[in-house]
C-alpha cells in the first residue's frame, strides 16, 4: 500500500480487510483500511491504493474512532475538492477519494483526532477474466502499486508495511465448482453455502464456496483466485432495473467458439520489455512465455521479428524474417540470453519503432510483453490508436499485451490491447503454466477481423431528435446577441467615408468560450461504442443502458467474415441477482456507466455531431458527459469524486 508523504503527516496502516462476493462473472469488493494517528495533534494525510483498471468505485465511507459512520457523496471533481478543503478549514473531519489513473486512486483524510483510529471503507465492482482452461475464470485483487517510469500524477512512496491482511471471498456458481486455487497465496477453503444464508440447507452444496486468507506480510503482491465450473463460458445476458432511474442495464458475456481459416500471410512482432522493472522472476516468466509463443506460430506464410526495449529499442534482425527452423533456433537462443538491463520503460517510443518498421503488404500482430510500469498511458494509447488507424484494410495492425508480474499496471496493459483491437492476458511470476492464456492470444491474432458487428439489444430504437430544446447548457451563458426572429435590414455603405481611419484597429474584448450544451442521453448507450472485432476463445463483455424500464427477452449479436459469411448468436435475457452493498450504485449500472465513460475517454463517441469544429469545446463536452454519468450513477471517474464530511 502506497502512502503519500507530501501532506501534513503520515498515517500508519494497521490492517486491510477485503471481502468479495463473486457471482454471475462479476465481483463486488469491499475494502476496509484501518489507520491510526499516532501524534498528539490533528492530522491530514493522503495515501494511494490500487484497483483493477476494469473496476468501478461505487461507494465510499469513513468510520471515526467513536464509531460514527459518514457515507460519501459523488460530486464533480473540482466541487468535491472544494467541499473537502472547506470542511477542513471549518474544523470538520473529511475524506476525499479521487481517481488519479483508472488503476490508481488517492484518498485524502483530514482532521483526524490525536490518537484516533479511523477506518476508510471503499466498495468497487469488477468483472472476472478468463484463466488457463476452458470454463475457468480469474479474480484479481491488487494490493500494491509497482514503481513506474515517468512522472506520477500524485507523489507517493512505498514504505515497508507490517499491516495485517484479511481476505474473505464468497463464490457462487450456476454449476458445481470443479476447482478453486490461488497461484499467488496459500488459502483456506470452505465448501458449501454460508450457513447464515436464508434456506442454506436447501441450496446446492457444490455451487458455493468460501476462500479465506490471513497474513501479516503479504501486502507486497496481488491476490489472484481462480475458479473452474461447467458453463462459465456459456453465453449469458443479465438485466438490472435501476431502483429510481427509469433505466435498465444489460450485460452480455460471450466466449466465442467458431472456427475460421487462419490469415494466410501475417507478420508477428514480439516487443519485449527488458527495462529494470522486469528483473528477477518477471524476466524469467517472460523467457518462458516468449519461447512458447515463438513455437506456436503458423508454420506457413509467417514473418516474425523480436524487438527489445527499455530506454532504447533494438531489433533482432534488420527486418522480419521468414519463420523456419533456422530462424526459430536463432530467435530462441536470443531469448535465452535476455536480461532486464535496458533502463527505463519507454513503451511509446518502442511501439512507434515497431509500427514504423512493419511490413505493409500483409496484416501485422504486435505482441507486447511487459509489466506496463510507466505513467504515460495517455500518450501510449494515442500512439497505438494512430498506428491502427493509419493501416489499410488488407494490411491491418493489431496490438496484444501479455502483462507480466504481480502489480502489473492494468490500465496500461488493458488500454493498449483495447485501442489496438487486440487481447490482454495477465500472468503472475508464481504461475507454473500459462500455455492456455497464450493459446487464446495466438488464436485471436491468427483469426481474420470480422466486419459489420452489431448488437440488437431487443429494444425499439426511436430516431434520435436533433432538437435544440433537448440540449442542456452546463457551462457558460447562452448567447443573447442572436435574434433569430429578425431579418437584417439592408443598409447603404459609402465607398469613401472620411470618418473611417484604416490604420485604427477595432479592439474588441476576447469572447468567452462557447457554453457546453450536452445532448440528451441516447435511448441506447452501448459499450464498446463500436465493436471492432470478435476474438475466438476470448471473453467479450458488452454493456448497455436503455432509457426505459422494459427488459428485453433476448439480445442478438451479429457479425460477418470478409467473405460474407454471417455469424449470429441469440442470447436470452435473465434478471440479475447480483448483490448490492447498501446505498451503493447497482452493480450492472455502475459497470456499464464505467465502460461508457471509458469509451468517451478513448474518443469513441458521437458527440462530434453535436459540437462545432472546436477541439476545446469538444473536450469540455466530453468531460461534462463523463461528469453527468458519474453523478447520475454515483461512481468515481476522471471527472467525479467521492467526498465525506463529518460535521457532527
Coordinates of N, CA and C in Angstrom, one line a residue, residues 330-430:
X330 N 17.5 -19.4 -33.9 CA 18.3 -18.2 -33.7 C 17.5 -17.3 -32.7
X331 N 16.2 -17.2 -32.9 CA 15.3 -16.4 -32.0 C 15.3 -17.0 -30.6
X332 N 15.3 -18.3 -30.5 CA 15.2 -19.0 -29.2 C 16.5 -18.7 -28.4
X333 N 17.6 -18.8 -29.1 CA 18.9 -18.5 -28.5 C 19.0 -17.1 -28.0
X334 N 18.4 -16.1 -28.8 CA 18.4 -14.7 -28.4 C 17.6 -14.5 -27.1
X335 N 16.4 -15.2 -27.1 CA 15.6 -15.1 -25.9 C 16.3 -15.6 -24.6
X336 N 17.0 -16.7 -24.8 CA 17.7 -17.3 -23.6 C 18.7 -16.4 -23.0
X337 N 19.3 -15.5 -23.8 CA 20.3 -14.5 -23.3 C 19.7 -13.2 -22.9
X338 N 18.4 -13.0 -22.9 CA 17.8 -11.8 -22.5 C 18.0 -11.5 -21.0
X339 N 18.3 -10.2 -20.7 CA 18.4 -9.7 -19.3 C 17.6 -8.4 -19.2
X340 N 17.2 -8.1 -18.0 CA 16.5 -6.8 -17.8 C 17.5 -5.7 -17.5
X341 N 18.1 -5.3 -18.6 CA 19.2 -4.3 -18.5 C 19.1 -3.1 -19.5
X342 N 17.9 -2.8 -19.9 CA 17.7 -1.8 -20.9 C 17.2 -0.4 -20.2
X343 N 17.2 -0.3 -18.9 CA 16.9 1.0 -18.3 C 15.4 1.3 -18.1
X344 N 14.9 2.5 -18.4 CA 13.6 2.9 -18.2 C 12.6 2.3 -19.1
X345 N 11.3 2.3 -18.8 CA 10.2 1.7 -19.5 C 9.6 2.7 -20.5
X346 N 10.2 2.9 -21.7 CA 9.7 3.9 -22.7 C 8.9 3.1 -23.7
X347 N 7.6 2.8 -23.4 CA 6.8 2.0 -24.2 C 6.4 2.7 -25.5
X348 N 6.1 4.0 -25.4 CA 5.6 4.7 -26.6 C 6.6 4.7 -27.8
X349 N 7.9 5.0 -27.4 CA 8.9 5.0 -28.5 C 9.1 3.7 -29.1
X350 N 9.0 2.6 -28.3 CA 9.2 1.3 -28.8 C 8.1 0.9 -29.7
X351 N 6.9 1.2 -29.4 CA 5.8 0.9 -30.2 C 5.9 1.6 -31.6
X352 N 6.3 2.9 -31.5 CA 6.4 3.7 -32.7 C 7.5 3.1 -33.6
X353 N 8.6 2.6 -33.0 CA 9.6 1.9 -33.8 C 9.1 0.7 -34.5
X354 N 8.3 -0.1 -33.8 CA 7.7 -1.3 -34.4 C 6.7 -1.0 -35.5
X355 N 5.9 0.0 -35.2 CA 4.9 0.4 -36.3 C 5.6 0.9 -37.5
X356 N 6.7 1.6 -37.3 CA 7.4 2.2 -38.5 C 8.1 1.2 -39.3
X357 N 8.5 0.0 -38.7 CA 9.3 -1.0 -39.4 C 8.5 -2.1 -39.9
X358 N 7.2 -2.1 -39.6 CA 6.3 -3.3 -40.0 C 6.2 -3.4 -41.5
X359 N 5.8 -4.6 -42.0 CA 5.5 -4.8 -43.4 C 4.1 -4.2 -43.7
X360 N 4.0 -3.6 -44.9 CA 2.7 -3.0 -45.2 C 2.0 -3.8 -46.3
X361 N 2.5 -5.0 -46.6 CA 1.8 -5.8 -47.6 C 1.0 -7.0 -47.0
X362 N 0.8 -7.0 -45.7 CA 0.1 -8.0 -45.0 C -0.3 -7.5 -43.6
X363 N -1.2 -8.2 -42.9 CA -1.6 -7.8 -41.6 C -0.4 -8.1 -40.6
X364 N -0.3 -7.3 -39.6 CA 0.7 -7.4 -38.6 C 0.1 -7.5 -37.2
X365 N 0.6 -8.4 -36.4 CA 0.2 -8.6 -35.0 C 1.4 -8.3 -34.1
X366 N 1.3 -7.3 -33.3 CA 2.4 -6.9 -32.3 C 2.0 -7.5 -31.0
X367 N 2.9 -8.3 -30.4 CA 2.7 -8.8 -29.0 C 3.6 -8.1 -28.1
X368 N 3.1 -7.3 -27.2 CA 3.9 -6.6 -26.2 C 3.9 -7.4 -24.9
X369 N 5.1 -7.7 -24.5 CA 5.3 -8.5 -23.2 C 5.9 -7.5 -22.2
X370 N 5.2 -7.1 -21.2 CA 5.6 -6.0 -20.3 C 4.9 -6.1 -18.9
X371 N 5.4 -5.4 -18.0 CA 4.7 -5.1 -16.7 C 3.9 -3.8 -16.8
X372 N 4.0 -3.1 -17.9 CA 3.3 -1.8 -18.1 C 3.7 -0.7 -17.1
X373 N 4.9 -0.8 -16.5 CA 5.3 0.1 -15.5 C 5.8 1.5 -16.0
X374 N 4.8 2.2 -16.5 CA 5.1 3.6 -16.9 C 3.8 4.4 -16.7
X375 N 4.0 5.7 -16.5 CA 2.8 6.6 -16.2 C 2.2 7.2 -17.4
X376 N 2.9 7.2 -18.5 CA 2.4 8.0 -19.7 C 1.4 7.2 -20.5
X377 N 0.3 6.7 -19.9 CA -0.7 5.9 -20.5 C -1.3 6.6 -21.7
X378 N -1.7 7.9 -21.5 CA -2.4 8.6 -22.5 C -1.7 8.7 -23.8
X379 N -0.4 9.1 -23.7 CA 0.4 9.2 -25.0 C 0.6 7.9 -25.6
X380 N 0.8 6.8 -24.8 CA 1.0 5.5 -25.4 C -0.3 5.0 -26.1
X381 N -1.5 5.3 -25.5 CA -2.7 4.9 -26.2 C -2.9 5.7 -27.5
X382 N -2.5 7.0 -27.5 CA -2.6 7.8 -28.7 C -1.7 7.2 -29.8
X383 N -0.5 6.8 -29.4 CA 0.4 6.2 -30.4 C -0.2 4.9 -31.0
X384 N -0.9 4.1 -30.2 CA -1.5 2.9 -30.7 C -2.7 3.2 -31.6
X385 N -3.5 4.1 -31.2 CA -4.7 4.5 -32.0 C -4.3 5.0 -33.3
X386 N -3.3 5.9 -33.3 CA -2.8 6.4 -34.6 C -2.2 5.3 -35.5
X387 N -1.5 4.4 -34.9 CA -0.9 3.3 -35.7 C -1.9 2.4 -36.3
X388 N -3.0 2.1 -35.5 CA -4.0 1.2 -36.1 C -4.8 1.9 -37.1
X389 N -5.2 3.2 -36.9 CA -6.0 3.9 -37.8 C -5.3 4.2 -39.2
X390 N -4.0 4.2 -39.2 CA -3.2 4.6 -40.4 C -3.1 3.4 -41.4
X391 N -3.5 2.2 -41.0 CA -3.3 1.0 -41.8 C -4.4 0.8 -42.8
X392 N -4.1 0.1 -43.9 CA -5.1 -0.2 -44.8 C -5.9 -1.5 -44.4
X393 N -7.1 -1.7 -45.0 CA -7.9 -2.8 -44.5 C -7.3 -4.2 -44.8
X394 N -6.5 -4.3 -45.8 CA -5.9 -5.6 -46.1 C -4.5 -5.8 -45.4
X395 N -4.0 -4.7 -44.7 CA -2.7 -4.8 -44.0 C -2.9 -4.2 -42.7
X396 N -3.9 -4.6 -41.9 CA -4.3 -4.0 -40.7 C -3.3 -4.4 -39.6
X397 N -3.4 -3.7 -38.5 CA -2.5 -3.8 -37.3 C -3.3 -4.1 -36.1
X398 N -2.8 -5.1 -35.4 CA -3.4 -5.4 -34.0 C -2.3 -5.5 -33.0
X399 N -2.6 -5.0 -31.8 CA -1.6 -5.0 -30.7 C -2.2 -5.7 -29.5
X400 N -1.6 -6.8 -29.1 CA -2.0 -7.5 -27.9 C -0.9 -7.4 -26.8
X401 N -1.3 -7.7 -25.6 CA -0.4 -7.5 -24.4 C -0.5 -8.7 -23.5
X402 N 0.7 -9.2 -23.2 CA 0.9 -10.1 -22.1 C 1.5 -9.4 -20.9
X403 N 0.6 -9.1 -19.9 CA 1.0 -8.3 -18.7 C 1.7 -9.3 -17.7
X404 N 2.9 -9.0 -17.4 CA 3.7 -10.0 -16.6 C 4.0 -9.4 -15.2
X405 N 3.7 -10.2 -14.2 CA 4.1 -9.8 -12.8 C 3.0 -9.3 -11.9
X406 N 3.1 -9.6 -10.6 CA 2.2 -9.1 -9.7 C 2.4 -7.6 -9.6
X407 N 1.3 -6.9 -9.5 CA 1.2 -5.4 -9.5 C 1.5 -4.9 -10.9
X408 N 1.3 -5.7 -12.0 CA 1.4 -5.1 -13.3 C 0.4 -4.0 -13.5
X409 N 0.7 -3.0 -14.3 CA -0.2 -1.8 -14.5 C -1.3 -2.2 -15.4
X410 N -2.5 -2.5 -14.8 CA -3.6 -2.9 -15.6 C -4.1 -1.9 -16.6
X411 N -4.0 -0.6 -16.2 CA -4.5 0.5 -17.0 C -3.7 0.5 -18.3
X412 N -2.4 0.4 -18.2 CA -1.5 0.4 -19.4 C -1.8 -0.8 -20.3
X413 N -1.7 -2.0 -19.6 CA -1.8 -3.3 -20.4 C -3.1 -3.4 -21.1
X414 N -4.2 -3.2 -20.3 CA -5.5 -3.4 -20.9 C -5.9 -2.3 -21.9
X415 N -5.4 -1.1 -21.6 CA -5.7 0.0 -22.5 C -5.1 -0.2 -23.9
X416 N -3.8 -0.6 -23.9 CA -3.1 -0.8 -25.2 C -3.9 -1.9 -26.0
X417 N -4.3 -3.0 -25.4 CA -5.0 -4.0 -26.1 C -6.4 -3.6 -26.6
X418 N -7.0 -2.7 -25.8 CA -8.4 -2.3 -26.1 C -8.4 -1.4 -27.3
X419 N -7.5 -0.4 -27.4 CA -7.4 0.5 -28.5 C -6.7 -0.1 -29.7
X420 N -5.9 -1.2 -29.4 CA -5.2 -1.9 -30.5 C -5.9 -3.0 -31.1
X421 N -7.2 -3.2 -30.8 CA -8.0 -4.3 -31.3 C -7.4 -5.6 -31.0
X422 N -6.7 -5.7 -29.9 CA -6.1 -7.0 -29.6 C -6.6 -7.6 -28.3
X423 N -5.9 -8.4 -27.7 CA -6.3 -9.1 -26.4 C -5.2 -8.8 -25.4
X424 N -5.7 -8.9 -24.1 CA -4.8 -8.7 -23.0 C -4.9 -9.9 -22.0
X425 N -3.8 -10.4 -21.6 CA -3.7 -11.5 -20.7 C -2.7 -11.1 -19.6
X426 N -3.1 -11.3 -18.3 CA -2.2 -11.0 -17.2 C -1.8 -12.3 -16.5
X427 N -0.5 -12.4 -16.2 CA 0.1 -13.6 -15.5 C 1.0 -13.1 -14.4
X428 N 1.1 -13.9 -13.4 CA 2.0 -13.5 -12.3 C 3.2 -14.4 -12.3
X429 N 4.3 -13.9 -11.6 CA 5.5 -14.7 -11.6 C 5.4 -16.1 -11.0
X430 N 4.4 -16.3 -10.1 CA 4.3 -17.5 -9.4 C 3.6 -18.6 -10.3

